[in-house]
Short mmCIF file of C-alpha atoms in Angstrom, two decimals:
data_model
loop_
_atom_site.label_atom_id
_atom_site.label_comp_id
_atom_site.label_asym_id
_atom_site.label_seq_id
_atom_site.Cartn_x
_atom_site.Cartn_y
_atom_site.Cartn_z
CA MET A 193 75.17 244.63 182.23
CA THR A 194 77.72 243.34 184.35
CA GLY A 195 81.32 244.84 184.22
CA VAL A 196 79.92 248.22 182.76
CA GLN A 197 80.04 251.14 184.84
CA LEU A 198 77.25 253.57 184.39
CA ALA A 199 78.13 257.34 184.27
CA ASP A 200 77.50 259.51 187.34
CA ARG A 201 74.65 261.94 185.99
CA ARG A 202 74.24 263.84 189.24
CA PRO A 203 75.36 267.76 188.61
CA ARG A 204 79.03 268.09 188.76
CA SER A 205 78.67 270.85 191.63
CA ARG A 206 76.53 268.39 193.70
CA ARG A 207 79.09 265.41 193.15
CA ALA A 208 81.74 267.85 194.36
CA SER A 209 80.18 269.18 197.36
CA GLN A 210 79.37 265.31 198.46
CA GLN A 211 83.00 264.28 198.07
CA ASP A 212 84.28 267.82 200.02
CA GLY A 213 86.09 267.90 203.05
CA PRO A 214 85.18 269.79 206.01
CA GLY A 215 85.29 273.74 205.47
CA VAL A 216 85.28 273.03 201.57
CA PRO A 217 81.61 273.58 200.79
CA ALA A 218 81.68 276.97 202.13
CA ARG A 219 84.62 278.00 199.92
CA ARG A 220 83.30 276.67 196.97
CA ALA A 221 80.01 278.80 197.83
CA ALA A 222 82.15 281.71 197.98
CA LEU A 223 83.74 281.15 194.57
CA ARG A 224 80.27 280.75 193.03
CA LEU A 225 79.22 284.19 194.67
CA LEU A 226 82.29 285.81 193.11
CA ASP A 227 81.78 284.30 189.94
CA ALA A 228 78.28 285.85 190.11
CA VAL A 229 79.42 289.25 190.99
CA LEU A 230 82.52 289.75 188.70
CA ARG A 231 81.33 287.60 185.63
CA ARG A 232 77.63 287.83 185.54
CA GLY A 233 77.21 291.27 187.29
CA GLN A 234 74.98 289.97 190.19
CA ALA A 235 74.33 291.52 193.44
CA LEU A 236 76.25 289.81 196.22
CA GLU A 237 73.12 289.53 198.09
CA ALA A 238 70.93 288.39 195.16
CA ALA A 239 73.22 285.50 194.28
CA LEU A 240 73.52 284.17 197.71
CA ASP A 241 70.48 281.61 197.72
CA THR A 242 71.84 280.02 194.52
CA ALA A 243 75.41 280.09 195.35
CA ALA A 244 74.88 278.54 198.92
CA ARG A 245 72.25 276.32 198.03
CA GLU A 246 74.17 273.17 199.19
CA LEU A 247 74.94 274.61 202.49
CA ASP A 248 72.49 273.81 205.18
CA GLN A 249 74.26 275.51 208.08
CA ALA A 250 73.59 279.30 208.59
CA ASN A 251 77.29 279.81 210.08
CA ASP A 252 78.33 278.23 206.73
CA ARG A 253 76.33 280.29 204.70
CA ALA A 254 77.45 283.56 206.58
CA LEU A 255 81.31 282.16 206.11
CA ALA A 256 80.63 282.13 202.36
CA HIS A 257 79.38 285.43 202.16
CA ALA A 258 81.95 287.05 204.46
CA ILE A 259 84.83 285.55 202.40
CA ALA A 260 83.16 286.63 199.28
CA ALA A 261 82.50 290.23 200.69
CA GLU A 262 86.09 290.55 201.86
CA VAL A 263 87.50 289.53 198.25
CA LEU A 264 85.47 291.97 196.99
CA ARG A 265 86.25 294.85 199.60
CA ARG A 266 90.11 294.17 198.49
CA LEU A 267 90.16 292.89 195.15
CA PRO A 268 92.90 295.22 193.52
CA ASP A 269 95.28 294.53 196.45
CA LEU A 270 94.79 290.89 196.53
CA ASP A 271 95.20 290.79 192.60
CA ALA A 272 98.70 292.61 193.07
CA LEU A 273 99.93 290.13 195.83
CA ILE A 274 99.28 287.41 193.34
CA ASP A 275 100.61 289.09 190.33
CA SER A 276 103.84 289.86 192.52
CA ALA A 277 104.36 286.00 192.96
CA THR A 278 103.69 284.48 189.29
CA ALA A 279 105.85 284.90 186.17
CA ARG A 280 103.17 285.71 184.09
CA PRO A 281 99.99 287.19 185.33
CA LEU A 282 97.08 284.80 185.49
CA PRO A 283 93.99 285.66 183.66
CA GLY A 284 91.43 287.70 185.39
CA ASP A 285 88.79 284.91 185.48
CA ALA A 286 91.19 282.09 185.68
CA LYS A 287 89.77 279.71 188.87
CA ALA A 288 93.88 279.53 190.06
CA ARG A 289 93.51 283.28 190.48
CA VAL A 290 89.89 283.36 192.11
CA ALA A 291 91.03 280.13 194.49
CA LEU A 292 94.18 282.42 195.59
CA ARG A 293 92.16 285.49 196.41
CA ILE A 294 89.74 283.30 198.75
CA ALA A 295 92.92 281.75 200.37
CA LEU A 296 94.68 285.20 200.75
CA ALA A 297 91.26 286.84 202.12
CA GLN A 298 90.96 284.09 204.77
CA ALA A 299 94.53 284.29 205.73
CA LEU A 300 95.05 288.09 205.65
CA MET A 301 91.68 289.37 206.39
CA LEU A 302 89.55 286.74 208.30
CA GLY A 303 92.22 285.23 210.59
CA THR A 304 91.98 281.91 209.07
CA PRO A 305 95.46 279.74 209.70
CA PRO A 306 97.48 279.61 206.50
CA HIS A 307 97.43 275.82 206.30
CA ALA A 308 93.39 275.93 206.82
CA ALA A 309 93.10 278.74 204.28
CA ILE A 310 94.99 276.68 201.37
CA SER A 311 93.81 273.40 202.31
CA THR A 312 90.15 274.38 201.76
CA VAL A 313 90.69 275.98 198.45
CA LEU A 314 92.88 273.31 196.76
CA PRO A 315 89.64 271.21 196.01
CA LEU A 316 88.24 274.08 193.91
CA VAL A 317 91.02 273.69 191.34
CA ASP A 318 90.77 269.93 191.13
CA GLY A 319 91.59 269.09 187.52
CA GLY A 320 93.62 272.35 187.34
CA PRO A 321 96.96 273.92 188.59
CA ARG A 322 96.64 272.86 192.22
CA LYS A 323 100.89 273.06 192.50
CA LEU A 324 100.60 276.75 190.83
CA VAL A 325 98.07 277.67 193.67
CA HIS A 326 99.81 276.20 196.39
CA GLY A 327 103.17 277.44 195.48
CA VAL A 328 102.08 281.01 194.89
CA PHE A 329 100.16 280.91 198.40
CA GLY A 330 103.13 279.45 200.34
CA THR A 331 105.51 282.04 198.64
CA LEU A 332 103.48 284.67 199.71
CA MET A 333 103.06 283.49 203.40
CA ARG A 334 106.81 283.21 203.55
CA ARG A 335 107.51 286.66 202.30
CA GLY A 336 105.01 287.92 205.25
CA ALA A 337 102.73 289.11 202.86
CA THR A 338 100.35 291.95 203.98
CA LEU A 339 97.46 293.76 202.64
CA PRO A 340 97.76 298.00 202.88
CA ALA A 341 96.31 299.91 205.84
CA VAL A 342 94.13 301.87 203.16
CA PRO A 343 92.75 299.71 200.56
CA THR A 344 92.91 300.33 196.68
CA LEU A 345 89.82 301.32 194.80
CA PRO A 346 88.98 299.78 191.48
CA GLU A 347 90.72 302.21 188.98
CA ALA A 348 87.60 302.98 186.80
CA VAL A 349 85.57 303.88 189.93
CA ALA A 350 88.37 306.17 191.53
CA GLU A 351 88.48 308.01 188.30
CA ARG A 352 84.92 308.18 188.02
CA TRP A 353 84.69 309.56 191.59
CA ARG A 354 87.84 311.94 191.34
CA THR A 355 86.15 313.62 188.38
CA ALA A 356 82.92 314.13 189.94
CA TRP A 357 84.22 314.93 193.49
CA GLY A 358 88.07 315.01 193.74
CA GLY A 359 90.83 313.50 195.36
CA ASP A 360 89.77 313.81 198.99
CA MET A 361 86.67 312.11 198.27
CA VAL A 362 88.39 309.16 196.67
CA ALA A 363 90.93 309.17 199.31
CA ALA A 364 88.14 309.09 202.24
CA ALA A 365 86.12 306.42 199.95
CA ALA A 366 89.31 304.06 200.18
CA ARG A 367 89.62 304.33 203.90
CA ALA A 368 85.50 303.58 204.22
CA ILE A 369 85.96 300.45 202.35
CA ALA A 370 88.64 299.31 204.70
CA ALA A 371 86.15 297.61 207.39
CA PRO A 372 82.43 296.75 207.53
CA PRO A 373 80.46 299.93 208.96
CA PRO A 374 78.74 300.00 212.59
CA LEU A 375 75.38 299.13 212.90
CA ASP A 376 72.80 301.96 212.89
CA LEU A 377 69.25 301.44 214.46
CA THR A 378 66.09 303.80 213.85
CA LEU A 379 64.15 303.65 217.12
CA LYS A 380 60.35 303.56 216.80
CA ASN A 381 59.99 306.00 219.79
CA ASP A 382 62.89 308.24 221.08
CA ASP A 383 63.58 305.93 223.86
CA ALA A 384 65.79 302.89 223.55
CA PRO A 385 65.90 299.78 225.19
CA ALA A 386 68.10 300.54 228.65
CA ASP A 387 70.41 297.90 227.77
CA LEU A 388 70.90 298.34 223.97
CA GLY A 389 74.07 300.65 224.35
CA GLY A 390 75.53 302.57 221.63
CA VAL A 391 75.68 306.12 220.86
CA ALA A 392 73.04 308.50 219.46
CA LEU A 393 74.13 310.97 216.45
CA ILE A 394 70.51 312.51 216.39
CA PRO A 395 67.44 312.05 218.43
CA GLY A 396 65.75 308.28 217.55
CA HIS A 397 69.07 306.88 216.41
CA ARG A 398 71.51 304.42 217.89
CA ARG A 399 75.01 303.35 216.62
CA LEU A 400 76.42 300.17 217.57
CA ALA A 401 80.16 299.34 216.99
CA ASP A 402 80.27 295.69 218.16
CA HIS A 403 77.02 293.78 218.57
CA ALA A 404 75.39 290.44 218.95
CA PRO A 405 73.31 289.37 215.83
CA VAL A 406 70.42 291.68 215.24
CA PRO A 407 67.68 289.29 216.10
CA GLN A 408 69.33 288.91 219.58
CA LEU A 409 69.71 292.54 220.30
CA PRO A 410 67.37 294.23 223.22
CA GLY A 411 64.31 295.53 221.74
CA TYR A 412 64.15 293.43 218.52
CA ALA A 413 61.60 291.07 219.36
CA GLU A 414 59.52 293.93 220.80
CA GLY A 415 59.76 295.79 217.38
CA ALA A 416 61.48 298.93 219.43
CA TRP A 417 63.42 299.70 216.49
CA TRP A 418 64.86 298.55 212.86
CA VAL A 419 68.49 298.41 211.32
CA GLN A 420 68.89 301.65 209.10
CA ASP A 421 71.83 303.63 208.13
CA ILE A 422 71.89 307.21 209.62
CA ALA A 423 71.94 308.75 206.15
CA ALA A 424 68.98 306.24 204.72
CA SER A 425 66.95 307.69 207.87
CA LEU A 426 67.21 311.41 206.76
CA PRO A 427 64.80 311.28 203.96
CA ALA A 428 61.91 310.38 206.08
CA ARG A 429 63.17 312.64 208.73
CA LEU A 430 62.74 315.64 206.25
CA ILE A 431 59.11 314.68 205.28
CA GLY A 432 58.49 315.59 209.30
CA ALA A 433 55.52 314.30 211.23
CA GLY A 434 51.88 313.88 210.48
CA PRO A 435 49.24 313.75 210.32
CA GLY A 436 48.29 313.58 206.61
CA ARG A 437 48.45 311.06 203.76
CA ALA A 438 51.84 309.92 202.33
CA ILE A 439 53.31 307.65 199.83
CA ASP A 440 56.69 305.85 200.22
CA LEU A 441 57.41 305.11 196.48
CA CYS A 442 59.77 302.27 195.84
CA ALA A 443 59.33 301.45 199.50
CA ALA A 444 60.81 298.13 200.18
CA PRO A 445 62.39 296.67 202.27
CA GLY A 446 60.54 299.43 204.29
CA GLY A 447 62.58 301.23 206.58
CA LYS A 448 61.13 304.47 205.67
CA THR A 449 57.80 303.31 205.73
CA LEU A 450 58.33 302.60 209.29
CA GLN A 451 59.80 306.13 210.05
CA LEU A 452 56.79 307.70 208.16
CA ALA A 453 54.02 305.23 209.98
CA ALA A 454 55.76 306.15 213.56
CA ALA A 455 55.69 309.88 212.73
CA GLY A 456 51.79 309.67 212.43
CA TRP A 457 51.41 309.65 208.69
CA GLN A 458 48.76 307.30 206.93
CA VAL A 459 51.38 305.79 204.44
CA ALA A 460 50.79 303.99 201.01
CA ALA A 461 53.88 301.82 200.82
CA VAL A 462 54.34 301.14 196.87
CA ASP A 463 56.83 298.74 195.21
CA ILE A 464 57.00 296.33 192.34
CA SER A 465 58.93 293.73 194.37
CA GLU A 466 56.39 291.12 196.09
CA SER A 467 59.04 289.36 197.62
CA ARG A 468 60.90 292.57 199.12
CA LEU A 469 57.35 293.92 200.43
CA ALA A 470 57.15 290.56 202.13
CA ARG A 471 60.08 291.71 204.34
CA LEU A 472 58.17 295.07 204.79
CA SER A 473 55.09 293.34 206.09
CA ASP A 474 57.11 291.09 208.22
CA ASN A 475 58.70 294.51 209.77
CA LEU A 476 55.33 296.13 210.17
CA ALA A 477 54.02 293.22 212.18
CA ARG A 478 57.10 293.19 214.28
CA THR A 479 56.88 297.02 215.03
CA GLY A 480 53.23 297.18 215.32
CA LEU A 481 52.93 299.99 212.87
CA ALA A 482 50.45 300.31 210.12
CA ALA A 483 50.85 300.88 206.33
CA GLU A 484 48.95 300.11 203.23
CA VAL A 485 51.19 297.96 201.17
CA ILE A 486 50.95 297.82 197.38
CA ALA A 487 52.75 295.50 194.93
CA ARG A 488 52.64 297.50 191.99
CA ASP A 489 54.92 299.24 189.11
CA ALA A 490 54.88 302.89 190.04
CA LEU A 491 55.10 303.77 186.40
CA ASP A 492 51.50 301.95 185.96
CA TRP A 493 49.97 302.97 189.14
CA ALA A 494 48.65 306.16 190.65
CA PRO A 495 46.87 307.16 194.17
CA PRO A 496 43.32 307.64 193.85
CA ALA A 497 43.37 311.45 194.88
CA PRO A 498 46.60 314.02 195.71
CA VAL A 499 48.60 313.23 198.66
CA ASP A 500 50.48 315.64 201.23
CA ALA A 501 53.77 314.15 200.81
CA VAL A 502 55.85 311.77 198.53
CA LEU A 503 59.04 310.07 199.45
CA LEU A 504 60.88 308.69 196.37
CA ASP A 505 63.83 306.63 197.46
CA ALA A 506 64.33 305.68 193.69
CA PRO A 507 66.22 302.53 192.34
CA CYS A 508 69.85 303.37 191.78
CA SER A 509 73.08 302.02 191.02
CA ALA A 510 73.55 302.17 194.99
CA THR A 511 77.04 302.88 194.88
CA GLY A 512 76.83 304.92 197.96
CA ILE A 513 76.45 301.58 200.08
CA PHE A 514 79.61 300.19 199.15
CA ARG A 515 80.93 300.11 202.49
CA ARG A 516 78.20 297.19 203.45
CA HIS A 517 77.89 295.95 199.53
CA PRO A 518 81.51 296.21 197.86
CA ASP A 519 80.19 294.16 194.98
CA VAL A 520 78.72 297.55 193.71
CA LEU A 521 82.36 298.54 193.12
CA HIS A 522 82.88 295.96 190.43
CA ARG A 523 79.68 295.36 188.69
CA VAL A 524 78.35 299.15 188.36
CA SER A 525 79.14 300.35 184.85
CA PRO A 526 78.54 303.57 183.36
CA ALA A 527 75.71 302.16 181.41
CA LEU A 528 74.01 300.77 184.49
CA ILE A 529 74.21 304.25 185.78
CA GLU A 530 72.81 305.82 182.78
CA ASP A 531 69.93 303.51 182.77
CA ALA A 532 69.09 303.99 186.47
CA ALA A 533 69.11 307.95 185.60
CA VAL A 534 66.37 307.28 182.90
CA LEU A 535 64.03 305.19 185.37
CA GLN A 536 64.75 308.04 188.00
CA GLU A 537 63.54 311.05 185.59
CA ARG A 538 60.47 308.97 184.48
CA LEU A 539 59.63 308.22 188.37
CA LEU A 540 60.14 311.74 189.33
CA ALA A 541 57.76 312.99 186.39
CA ARG A 542 54.90 310.75 187.82
CA ALA A 543 55.43 311.65 191.74
CA VAL A 544 55.44 315.17 191.37
CA ASP A 545 51.82 315.19 189.77
CA TRP A 546 50.61 313.03 192.77
CA LEU A 547 51.06 316.19 195.18
CA ARG A 548 48.55 318.32 196.22
CA PRO A 549 49.32 322.14 196.11
CA GLY A 550 51.66 323.03 199.01
CA GLY A 551 52.63 319.26 199.39
CA THR A 552 56.22 317.94 200.04
CA LEU A 553 58.31 315.72 197.72
CA VAL A 554 61.71 313.86 199.26
CA TYR A 555 63.65 312.49 196.45
CA ALA A 556 66.62 310.53 197.56
CA THR A 557 69.10 307.94 195.92
CA CYS A 558 71.90 305.94 197.80
CA SER A 559 74.29 306.91 194.88
CA LEU A 560 77.40 308.82 194.74
CA GLU A 561 76.84 309.65 190.79
CA PRO A 562 75.58 312.93 190.02
CA ALA A 563 73.62 311.72 187.31
CA GLU A 564 71.36 310.09 189.93
CA GLY A 565 70.99 312.93 192.25
CA GLU A 566 72.11 316.57 191.42
CA ALA A 567 71.20 316.29 187.93
CA GLN A 568 67.71 314.84 188.18
CA ILE A 569 66.80 317.81 190.67
CA ASP A 570 68.23 320.43 188.23
CA ARG A 571 66.12 318.87 185.13
CA LEU A 572 63.03 318.65 187.40
CA LEU A 573 63.30 322.13 188.57
CA ALA A 574 64.04 323.34 185.10
CA SER A 575 60.67 321.95 183.69
CA ARG A 576 58.19 322.32 186.53
CA SER A 577 57.73 326.19 187.81
CA ASP A 578 55.68 324.96 190.49
CA PHE A 579 58.33 323.30 192.41
CA ALA A 580 61.01 324.71 194.53
CA ILE A 581 63.77 323.48 196.73
CA ASP A 582 62.72 323.47 200.60
CA PRO A 583 66.12 323.86 202.04
CA VAL A 584 67.15 321.54 204.49
CA ARG A 585 67.86 323.36 208.00
CA ALA A 586 70.85 322.72 210.35
CA GLU A 587 68.80 321.68 213.22
CA GLU A 588 67.00 318.80 211.04
CA LEU A 589 70.30 317.07 210.90
CA PRO A 590 72.91 315.21 212.98
CA VAL A 591 76.18 317.22 214.13
CA GLY A 592 78.69 317.08 211.18
CA ILE A 593 76.17 316.98 208.32
CA SER A 594 75.09 320.15 206.47
CA ALA A 595 73.23 320.87 203.45
CA ALA A 596 74.78 322.16 200.28
CA PRO A 597 74.64 325.58 199.05
CA GLN A 598 71.61 324.53 196.84
CA GLY A 599 69.80 323.42 199.91
CA TRP A 600 69.99 319.77 199.38
CA LEU A 601 72.04 317.26 201.11
CA ARG A 602 74.89 315.29 199.17
CA LEU A 603 76.46 313.04 201.63
CA LEU A 604 80.17 311.80 200.33
CA PRO A 605 82.85 309.47 202.11
CA GLY A 606 84.31 311.23 204.88
CA THR A 607 81.09 312.90 206.01
CA ILE A 608 81.19 312.35 209.95
CA GLU A 609 83.94 309.84 209.35
CA ALA A 610 85.12 310.40 212.95
CA ASP A 611 81.89 309.03 214.29
CA GLY A 612 81.95 305.74 211.96
CA GLY A 613 80.85 307.34 208.55
CA CYS A 614 77.74 306.81 206.73
CA ASP A 615 76.35 305.67 203.59
CA GLY A 616 76.67 308.11 200.47
CA PHE A 617 73.33 309.72 199.58
CA PHE A 618 71.92 312.52 197.66
CA ILE A 619 68.46 313.97 199.23
CA ALA A 620 66.39 317.03 198.03
CA ARG A 621 63.33 318.28 199.41
CA LEU A 622 60.90 320.20 197.23
CA ARG A 623 57.59 321.97 198.06
CA ARG A 624 54.90 322.47 195.14
CA ALA A 625 53.31 325.80 194.97
CA ALA A 626 50.17 326.39 196.98
#
């Protein structure tokens, strides 16, 4: 077969990565991440392993994730810049547009020198409009392009939240998306490691603005704390202290299980995902806390006997965690919210029957959608006369957070904003009649 060149049958992505120059594979992974979120509707974290499969170094994976997250954080503003420098708008899914988003996010948000930002994305459009990408980027850099101090939310999201909560909430959400939030830690005991630093917004809590990588922080190896947004820590706090038997339903990755165990409860942590429960087991081992870990679908499982407390942090759209996971702004649709609400109603209907008379149920979602919060509790109370709201008291909460008139908590963008904000959450505590 002399003189015949055999076709290279390796996957194109692998051939490309082997030919890429320095820095390009991380940008190629960022492009895959954006495609996974914007075209296929995947969560950013769930898509990372596949998108970054060719990256061997942790810092390259982190860079790919950071680039994609920053693009998603400022997508409408990046697209407005691109459209201002083209004669005709590029299609939304055009590779040239995605490459320009990646280059601009690096230059305008991550501090990458412009020559490095453009040189590492041009290989992403090999066989495509390289001159267009180079020309648009160069035009914007010569103009001194900048992004607005307050980002623009996707219009569909802004309109949905404006209808539910008003314009002030939308403005606060736009301010909140401008930068990643601070790091919150929940302490196993009220005493923090002496050199941990940070500020406490409530006993058993630390908030760090600037910090080293999490595994390098004081007390990590000793299991003195775990990462948990202050809003996410409130549902377990509202259960109170043990002893007694408690179920943490949809428990993974386990922050609330750790809280309940540390508060003296005998905890059964139930979740359908074995891989996520593995993280919970790792955290139990690191902190020296104990819980029964059960890998089951809550719709097919029930405890052997009634329990004293149930914490249901239900699967939801997760729109409340958009500060840390900006992909939810672009992949969560009304249909997804409706599907989540149906599942939440089914889970609530099962969980209430697991409580003994006088027992406590805390229902929570990290969602900013009324269908996943207020509407669920209104529906439950209308159908179950043996349950009533147990109002949240001011002394149970951090300064700056207060209960709604109905006795539940609705945490919106703008809540404790001066102290660094918190995730969006709905939390209701109910008591079963004795």
